[in-house]
CSV table of C-alpha atoms in Angstrom, one decimal:
chain,number,residue,atom,x,y,z
A,1,MET,CA,57.4,-13.6,-9.1
A,2,VAL,CA,55.8,-16.5,-7.2
A,3,PHE,CA,57.2,-17.9,-4.3
A,4,GLY,CA,54.7,-20.8,-3.8
A,5,THR,CA,52.4,-23.0,-4.8
A,6,PHE,CA,49.2,-24.6,-2.2
A,7,GLY,CA,46.2,-26.2,-3.8
A,8,ALA,CA,43.2,-27.7,-1.6
A,9,VAL,CA,40.3,-30.9,-3.5
A,10,GLU,CA,36.9,-29.5,-1.0
A,11,GLY,CA,34.9,-32.9,-3.4
A,12,GLU,CA,34.9,-30.9,-6.2
A,13,VAL,CA,36.1,-27.7,-6.1
A,14,VAL,CA,39.9,-27.0,-6.0
A,15,THR,CA,41.3,-24.0,-5.0
A,16,VAL,CA,44.5,-22.7,-5.6
A,17,ILE,CA,47.1,-21.0,-3.5
A,18,PHE,CA,50.1,-18.0,-5.3
A,19,TYR,CA,52.3,-16.1,-2.6
A,20,SER,CA,53.9,-12.9,-5.2
A,21,GLN,CA,55.0,-9.8,-4.1
A,22,ALA,CA,55.1,-6.6,-5.8
A,23,LEU,CA,52.4,-7.1,-7.9
A,24,SER,CA,51.1,-3.3,-7.4
A,25,HIS,CA,52.9,-0.2,-8.2
A,26,GLU,CA,52.2,1.6,-5.9
A,27,THR,CA,53.6,-1.0,-3.1
A,28,ASN,CA,56.5,-3.2,-1.7
A,29,ALA,CA,54.0,-6.0,-0.1
A,30,GLU,CA,53.4,-9.2,-1.0
A,31,VAL,CA,50.4,-10.2,-1.8
A,32,LEU,CA,48.1,-13.3,-1.8
A,33,ILE,CA,46.2,-15.0,-4.5
A,34,ILE,CA,43.2,-17.3,-4.1
A,35,MET,CA,42.6,-18.8,-8.1
A,36,ARG,CA,39.6,-21.5,-7.8
A,37,ILE,CA,39.8,-24.0,-10.0
A,38,MET,CA,36.1,-25.4,-11.7
A,39,ARG,CA,35.6,-28.6,-13.0
A,40,LEU,CA,33.6,-30.0,-15.6
A,41,LYS,CA,30.5,-31.3,-14.2
A,42,GLU,CA,30.9,-27.2,-12.1
A,43,VAL,CA,31.5,-25.2,-15.7
A,44,MET,CA,28.7,-26.3,-18.0
A,45,ASP,CA,26.6,-26.2,-15.0
A,46,THR,CA,27.3,-22.2,-15.4
A,47,THR,CA,27.9,-22.7,-18.5
A,48,GLY,CA,25.4,-24.6,-19.7
A,49,LEU,CA,27.0,-26.5,-22.2
A,50,LYS,CA,26.7,-30.1,-22.7
A,51,ARG,CA,30.7,-31.7,-22.8
A,52,SER,CA,31.6,-31.9,-26.3
A,53,ALA,CA,30.6,-27.9,-27.1
A,54,ILE,CA,32.8,-27.4,-24.2
A,55,TYR,CA,35.4,-29.3,-26.1
A,56,LYS,CA,34.4,-28.7,-28.6
A,57,ALA,CA,34.8,-25.0,-28.6
A,58,ILE,CA,38.5,-25.0,-27.1
A,59,SER,CA,39.4,-26.7,-30.0
A,60,GLU,CA,37.5,-24.1,-32.6
A,61,GLY,CA,39.9,-21.0,-30.0
A,62,ARG,CA,36.7,-20.0,-27.9
A,63,PHE,CA,36.3,-20.8,-24.8
A,64,PRO,CA,39.6,-21.3,-22.9
A,65,LYS,CA,41.3,-24.0,-22.1
A,66,GLN,CA,41.7,-27.1,-18.7
A,67,VAL,CA,44.3,-27.0,-17.1
A,68,SER,CA,46.1,-30.5,-15.9
A,69,LEU,CA,45.7,-30.8,-12.7
A,70,GLY,CA,47.0,-33.9,-12.4
A,71,ALA,CA,47.2,-37.8,-14.6
A,72,ARG,CA,43.5,-37.6,-15.0
A,73,ALA,CA,41.9,-34.8,-13.9
A,74,ALA,CA,41.4,-31.5,-15.1
A,75,GLY,CA,40.5,-28.0,-14.5
A,76,TRP,CA,39.3,-23.9,-15.8
A,77,VAL,CA,40.3,-21.1,-14.0
A,78,ALA,CA,36.9,-19.4,-12.4
A,79,ASP,CA,38.4,-15.6,-13.3
A,80,GLU,CA,38.5,-17.3,-17.5
A,81,ILE,CA,34.7,-18.5,-17.5
A,82,GLU,CA,33.0,-15.7,-15.7
A,83,SER,CA,34.9,-13.4,-18.4
A,84,TRP,CA,34.4,-15.8,-21.1
A,85,ILE,CA,30.7,-15.9,-19.2
A,86,MET,CA,30.2,-11.0,-19.2
A,87,GLU,CA,32.2,-11.2,-22.9
A,88,ARG,CA,28.4,-13.3,-23.5
A,89,ILE,CA,26.7,-10.8,-22.1
A,90,GLU,CA,28.6,-7.5,-23.4
A,91,GLU,CA,28.2,-9.9,-26.9
A,92,ARG,CA,24.5,-10.0,-26.5
A,93,ASP,CA,24.1,-6.2,-25.1
A,94,GLY,CA,25.8,-4.9,-28.0
A,95,GLU,CA,23.6,-6.7,-30.8
A,96,GLU,CA,21.0,-5.0,-29.0
A,97,GLU,CA,22.0,-2.2,-29.4
A,98,GLN,CA,23.0,-2.2,-33.2
A,99,SER,CA,19.2,-3.5,-33.7
A,100,THR,CA,17.4,-1.2,-32.0
A,101,ARG,CA,19.9,1.8,-33.8
A,102,ASN,CA,18.8,0.4,-37.8
């Protein structure tokens, strides 16, 4: 359950904080989750993809969708971008493993 959402903008870095309750089955303690939002330039720098490649991959369902931050602003959840990168690494490692078996 989300009790409140607060955002902060520092340059191009956006941090969103969610307050949630009982995320762990072992405790009933409130948990603070900090979610970082990446703007397009940072996503491009992090992934090595150009703007057009990012939006094409989104339209094809191969890249995380952006989150609206306002009328003319959008960003991506940093954890989703990092997970996407890790999936590419796992695909690469799996392909390398397959080629060494053959």
